[in-house]
Amino acid sequence: EIVLTQSPGTLSLSPGERATLSCRASQSVSSNYLAWYQQKPGQAPRLLIYGASSRATGIPDRFSGSGSGTDFTLTISRLEPEDFAVYYCQQYGGLPRTFGGGTKVEV
Amino acid sequence: EVQLVESGGTLVQPGGSLHLTCSASGFIFSTYNVVWVRQAPGRGLEYVSGITNSGGNTYYADSVKGRFTISRDNSKSTAYLQVASLRAEDTAIYYCVRSSGYYDFWGQGTLVTVSS
């Protein structure tokens, strides 16, 4: 099983700042099949990024994903008030599919 | 518009069973895999089970293997999760998710609470 470790656990930033979230895998993620999701309180998760760097439909271009192999990054270039949420990475290159523990981006 | 609507969650005693339903619309259901993902209160996301588009292959997390059964009826655009021998640690919101490998559409979830 591929274990995904997200860091930091909590990121305290202000609107307009840049957020950099890390996701490290215990082994290489096949074909860089790594996705990022955003979850706000009381809501279901929403797909942001798939294939490590492809934005999902309707996702603003301030969200970008990068990385390969075992190290992946989600960057939010300039935080908007609606971006404060919890972010999860997930690998779908191997079975079982696994999620990271999440990073909370807070004001 | 793609929609996934879960139902069937409720309060159940330890050892009990439930039948969760996921009704899909807005896309060709038979062409997509479906997974169930759960989230315990205040916790992260956990893959529970998945089924291929034809229903020919099913997958389970070790934590639910032998207790949960996933199935689907493509003629009804519906997926199911039969959950049995429930434990307190199964308490969670259960999400039905459309899968393209990555999980591109999520339902709003149904809450299963296991407690005496």
Short mmCIF file of C-alpha atoms in Angstrom, two decimals:
data_model
loop_
_atom_site.label_atom_id
_atom_site.label_comp_id
_atom_site.label_asym_id
_atom_site.label_seq_id
_atom_site.Cartn_x
_atom_site.Cartn_y
_atom_site.Cartn_z
CA GLU A 1 0.00 0.00 0.00
CA ILE A 2 1.27 3.46 -0.92
CA VAL A 3 1.29 5.75 2.11
CA LEU A 4 0.87 9.46 1.36
CA THR A 5 2.21 11.96 3.88
CA GLN A 6 1.00 15.53 3.62
CA SER A 7 2.78 18.49 5.13
CA PRO A 8 2.33 20.72 6.88
CA GLY A 9 -0.70 19.60 8.83
CA THR A 10 -1.88 23.19 9.10
CA LEU A 11 -0.87 26.22 7.08
CA SER A 12 -1.71 29.65 8.50
CA LEU A 13 -1.75 32.32 5.82
CA SER A 14 -3.57 35.49 4.79
CA PRO A 15 -5.59 36.24 1.67
CA GLY A 16 -3.30 37.18 -1.18
CA GLU A 17 -0.44 34.99 0.04
CA ARG A 18 0.98 31.97 -1.72
CA ALA A 19 0.27 28.49 -0.34
CA THR A 20 2.55 25.51 -0.97
CA LEU A 21 1.28 22.09 0.10
CA SER A 22 3.37 18.94 -0.03
CA CYS A 23 2.42 15.30 -0.59
CA ARG A 24 5.11 12.64 -0.30
CA ALA A 25 4.52 9.01 -1.29
CA SER A 26 6.15 5.98 0.33
CA GLN A 27 6.90 4.62 -3.15
CA SER A 28 6.76 5.96 -6.66
CA VAL A 29 3.25 6.77 -7.90
CA SER A 30 2.67 4.99 -11.18
CA SER A 31 2.28 7.34 -14.16
CA ASN A 32 2.08 10.25 -11.71
CA TYR A 33 -1.52 9.31 -11.02
CA LEU A 34 -1.84 11.81 -8.20
CA ALA A 35 -4.91 13.95 -7.52
CA TRP A 36 -5.69 16.83 -5.20
CA TYR A 37 -9.06 17.59 -3.61
CA GLN A 38 -10.44 20.53 -1.68
CA GLN A 39 -12.96 20.08 1.12
CA LYS A 40 -14.83 22.83 2.91
CA PRO A 41 -16.75 22.25 6.16
CA GLY A 42 -20.00 20.39 5.64
CA GLN A 43 -19.27 19.77 1.96
CA ALA A 44 -18.08 16.85 -0.12
CA PRO A 45 -14.55 16.98 -1.49
CA ARG A 46 -14.03 18.60 -4.90
CA LEU A 47 -11.47 17.51 -7.47
CA LEU A 48 -8.86 20.19 -8.17
CA ILE A 49 -5.95 18.47 -9.91
CA TYR A 50 -5.44 15.07 -11.55
CA GLY A 51 -2.45 13.48 -13.20
CA ALA A 52 -0.29 15.55 -10.82
CA SER A 53 -0.66 18.74 -12.84
CA SER A 54 -3.91 18.86 -14.85
CA ARG A 55 -6.59 21.18 -13.52
CA ALA A 56 -10.11 19.79 -13.33
CA THR A 57 -12.92 21.54 -15.18
CA GLY A 58 -13.79 24.92 -13.72
CA ILE A 59 -10.80 25.12 -11.38
CA PRO A 60 -9.18 28.59 -11.35
CA ASP A 61 -5.65 28.85 -12.68
CA ARG A 62 -4.34 30.07 -9.31
CA PHE A 63 -4.33 26.34 -8.42
CA SER A 64 -1.44 24.38 -9.87
CA GLY A 65 0.03 20.96 -9.27
CA SER A 66 3.53 19.72 -9.86
CA GLY A 67 5.85 16.88 -9.05
CA SER A 68 6.57 13.31 -10.03
CA GLY A 69 7.61 9.99 -8.57
CA THR A 70 7.26 10.39 -4.82
CA ASP A 71 7.12 14.16 -4.32
CA PHE A 72 4.17 16.29 -5.31
CA THR A 73 3.12 19.87 -4.63
CA LEU A 74 -0.11 21.83 -4.78
CA THR A 75 0.39 25.57 -5.10
CA ILE A 76 -2.24 28.25 -4.68
CA SER A 77 -0.64 31.36 -6.14
CA ARG A 78 -2.76 33.97 -4.37
CA LEU A 79 -5.19 32.83 -1.70
CA GLU A 80 -8.77 33.96 -2.09
CA PRO A 81 -11.13 33.92 0.94
CA GLU A 82 -12.91 30.85 -0.48
CA ASP A 83 -9.64 28.86 -0.65
CA PHE A 84 -9.40 28.37 3.11
CA ALA A 85 -10.22 24.69 3.42
CA VAL A 86 -8.68 21.24 3.85
CA TYR A 87 -6.73 19.75 0.95
CA TYR A 88 -6.13 16.05 0.34
CA CYS A 89 -3.85 14.27 -2.07
CA GLN A 90 -4.73 10.83 -3.41
CA GLN A 91 -2.92 8.31 -5.54
CA TYR A 92 -4.76 6.21 -8.10
CA GLY A 93 -1.78 4.49 -9.65
CA GLY A 94 -1.95 1.45 -7.42
CA LEU A 95 -4.32 -0.60 -5.30
CA PRO A 96 -5.59 0.15 -2.80
CA ARG A 97 -6.22 3.78 -3.65
CA THR A 98 -4.97 5.88 -0.76
CA PHE A 99 -5.38 9.41 0.53
CA GLY A 100 -3.03 11.64 2.46
CA GLY A 101 -4.06 12.86 5.87
CA GLY A 102 -4.85 16.38 4.66
CA THR A 103 -3.51 19.91 5.04
CA LYS A 104 -5.72 22.57 6.55
CA VAL A 105 -5.20 26.03 5.11
CA GLU A 106 -6.45 28.54 7.65
CA VAL A 107 -6.48 32.28 8.09
CA GLU B 1 -25.55 18.06 -14.72
CA VAL B 2 -23.79 15.14 -13.06
CA GLN B 3 -25.47 14.15 -9.80
CA LEU B 4 -24.87 11.38 -7.30
CA VAL B 5 -27.36 11.06 -4.47
CA GLU B 6 -26.73 8.71 -1.57
CA SER B 7 -29.37 7.37 0.78
CA GLY B 8 -29.80 4.70 3.41
CA GLY B 9 -27.61 6.00 6.19
CA THR B 10 -29.02 5.93 9.71
CA LEU B 11 -28.31 5.02 13.32
CA VAL B 12 -27.65 1.29 13.69
CA GLN B 13 -26.53 -0.90 16.56
CA PRO B 14 -23.15 -2.63 16.58
CA GLY B 15 -23.39 -5.83 14.59
CA GLY B 16 -26.20 -4.47 12.48
CA SER B 17 -26.54 -4.08 8.72
CA LEU B 18 -27.53 -1.37 6.26
CA HIS B 19 -28.09 -1.00 2.54
CA LEU B 20 -26.69 2.21 1.07
CA THR B 21 -27.89 3.40 -2.32
CA CYS B 22 -26.31 5.80 -4.80
CA SER B 23 -28.58 7.13 -7.55
CA ALA B 24 -26.74 8.68 -10.48
CA SER B 25 -27.90 11.03 -13.22
CA GLY B 26 -26.51 13.38 -15.83
CA PHE B 27 -24.02 10.95 -17.37
CA ILE B 28 -23.85 7.49 -18.91
CA PHE B 29 -23.61 5.50 -15.71
CA SER B 30 -22.55 2.26 -17.36
CA THR B 31 -19.34 3.79 -18.67
CA TYR B 32 -17.89 4.75 -15.29
CA ASN B 33 -16.45 2.96 -12.32
CA VAL B 34 -17.95 3.86 -8.95
CA VAL B 35 -16.31 3.95 -5.55
CA TRP B 36 -17.42 4.52 -1.99
CA VAL B 37 -15.25 6.72 0.21
CA ARG B 38 -15.97 7.38 3.87
CA GLN B 39 -15.03 10.05 6.36
CA ALA B 40 -15.27 9.51 10.08
CA PRO B 41 -16.22 12.58 12.15
CA GLY B 42 -13.35 15.05 12.17
CA ARG B 43 -11.11 12.66 10.24
CA GLY B 44 -9.71 12.26 6.74
CA LEU B 45 -10.90 10.39 3.68
CA GLU B 46 -10.77 6.61 3.44
CA TYR B 47 -11.34 4.49 0.33
CA VAL B 48 -13.90 1.80 1.14
CA SER B 49 -14.84 -0.07 -2.01
CA GLY B 50 -14.95 0.18 -5.78
CA ILE B 51 -16.70 -1.49 -8.70
CA THR B 52 -15.86 -1.39 -12.38
CA ASN B 53 -18.31 -0.04 -14.94
CA SER B 54 -19.62 -3.46 -15.92
CA GLY B 55 -19.72 -4.70 -12.35
CA GLY B 56 -17.29 -7.43 -13.26
CA ASN B 57 -14.65 -6.46 -10.72
CA THR B 58 -14.96 -5.28 -7.16
CA TYR B 59 -12.41 -4.01 -4.67
CA TYR B 60 -12.44 -3.52 -0.91
CA ALA B 61 -10.30 -1.91 1.74
CA ASP B 62 -8.89 -4.45 4.17
CA SER B 63 -10.88 -2.79 6.96
CA VAL B 64 -14.22 -3.76 5.38
CA LYS B 65 -13.38 -6.91 3.43
CA GLY B 66 -15.81 -9.71 4.20
CA ARG B 67 -18.32 -7.31 5.78
CA PHE B 68 -19.22 -4.91 2.96
CA THR B 69 -20.50 -5.77 -0.52
CA ILE B 70 -20.59 -3.38 -3.45
CA SER B 71 -22.86 -3.86 -6.45
CA ARG B 72 -24.55 -1.89 -9.20
CA ASP B 73 -27.54 -1.98 -11.52
CA ASN B 74 -26.69 -0.12 -14.72
CA SER B 75 -30.30 -0.32 -15.92
CA LYS B 76 -31.24 1.83 -12.92
CA SER B 77 -28.07 3.98 -12.86
CA THR B 78 -27.65 2.95 -9.25
CA ALA B 79 -24.85 1.63 -7.11
CA TYR B 80 -25.18 -0.05 -3.75
CA LEU B 81 -23.11 -0.75 -0.70
CA GLN B 82 -24.35 -3.47 1.62
CA VAL B 83 -22.70 -2.99 4.99
CA ALA B 84 -22.85 -5.66 7.66
CA SER B 85 -21.33 -6.60 11.02
CA LEU B 86 -21.03 -2.91 11.70
CA ARG B 87 -18.62 -1.60 14.30
CA ALA B 88 -18.31 1.75 16.04
CA GLU B 89 -15.33 2.57 13.83
CA ASP B 90 -17.56 2.33 10.75
CA THR B 91 -19.33 5.50 11.87
CA ALA B 92 -18.78 7.96 9.04
CA ILE B 93 -20.23 9.87 6.15
CA TYR B 94 -20.25 7.55 3.16
CA TYR B 95 -19.71 9.23 -0.19
CA CYS B 96 -20.55 7.74 -3.56
CA VAL B 97 -18.03 8.87 -6.14
CA ARG B 98 -17.70 8.66 -9.89
CA SER B 99 -14.27 7.40 -10.80
CA SER B 100 -12.16 8.08 -13.84
CA GLY B 101 -9.18 6.80 -11.86
CA TYR B 102 -9.30 10.12 -10.10
CA TYR B 103 -12.61 10.95 -8.39
CA ASP B 104 -14.26 13.64 -10.41
CA PHE B 105 -17.77 13.82 -8.99
CA TRP B 106 -18.88 13.22 -5.42
CA GLY B 107 -22.29 12.88 -3.86
CA GLN B 108 -23.15 14.80 -0.70
CA GLY B 109 -22.87 11.67 1.42
CA THR B 110 -25.03 9.68 3.78
CA LEU B 111 -24.27 9.40 7.49
CA VAL B 112 -23.94 6.00 9.09
CA THR B 113 -23.80 6.02 12.88
CA VAL B 114 -23.01 2.80 14.71
CA SER B 115 -23.94 3.03 18.36
CA SER B 116 -25.93 1.21 21.00
#
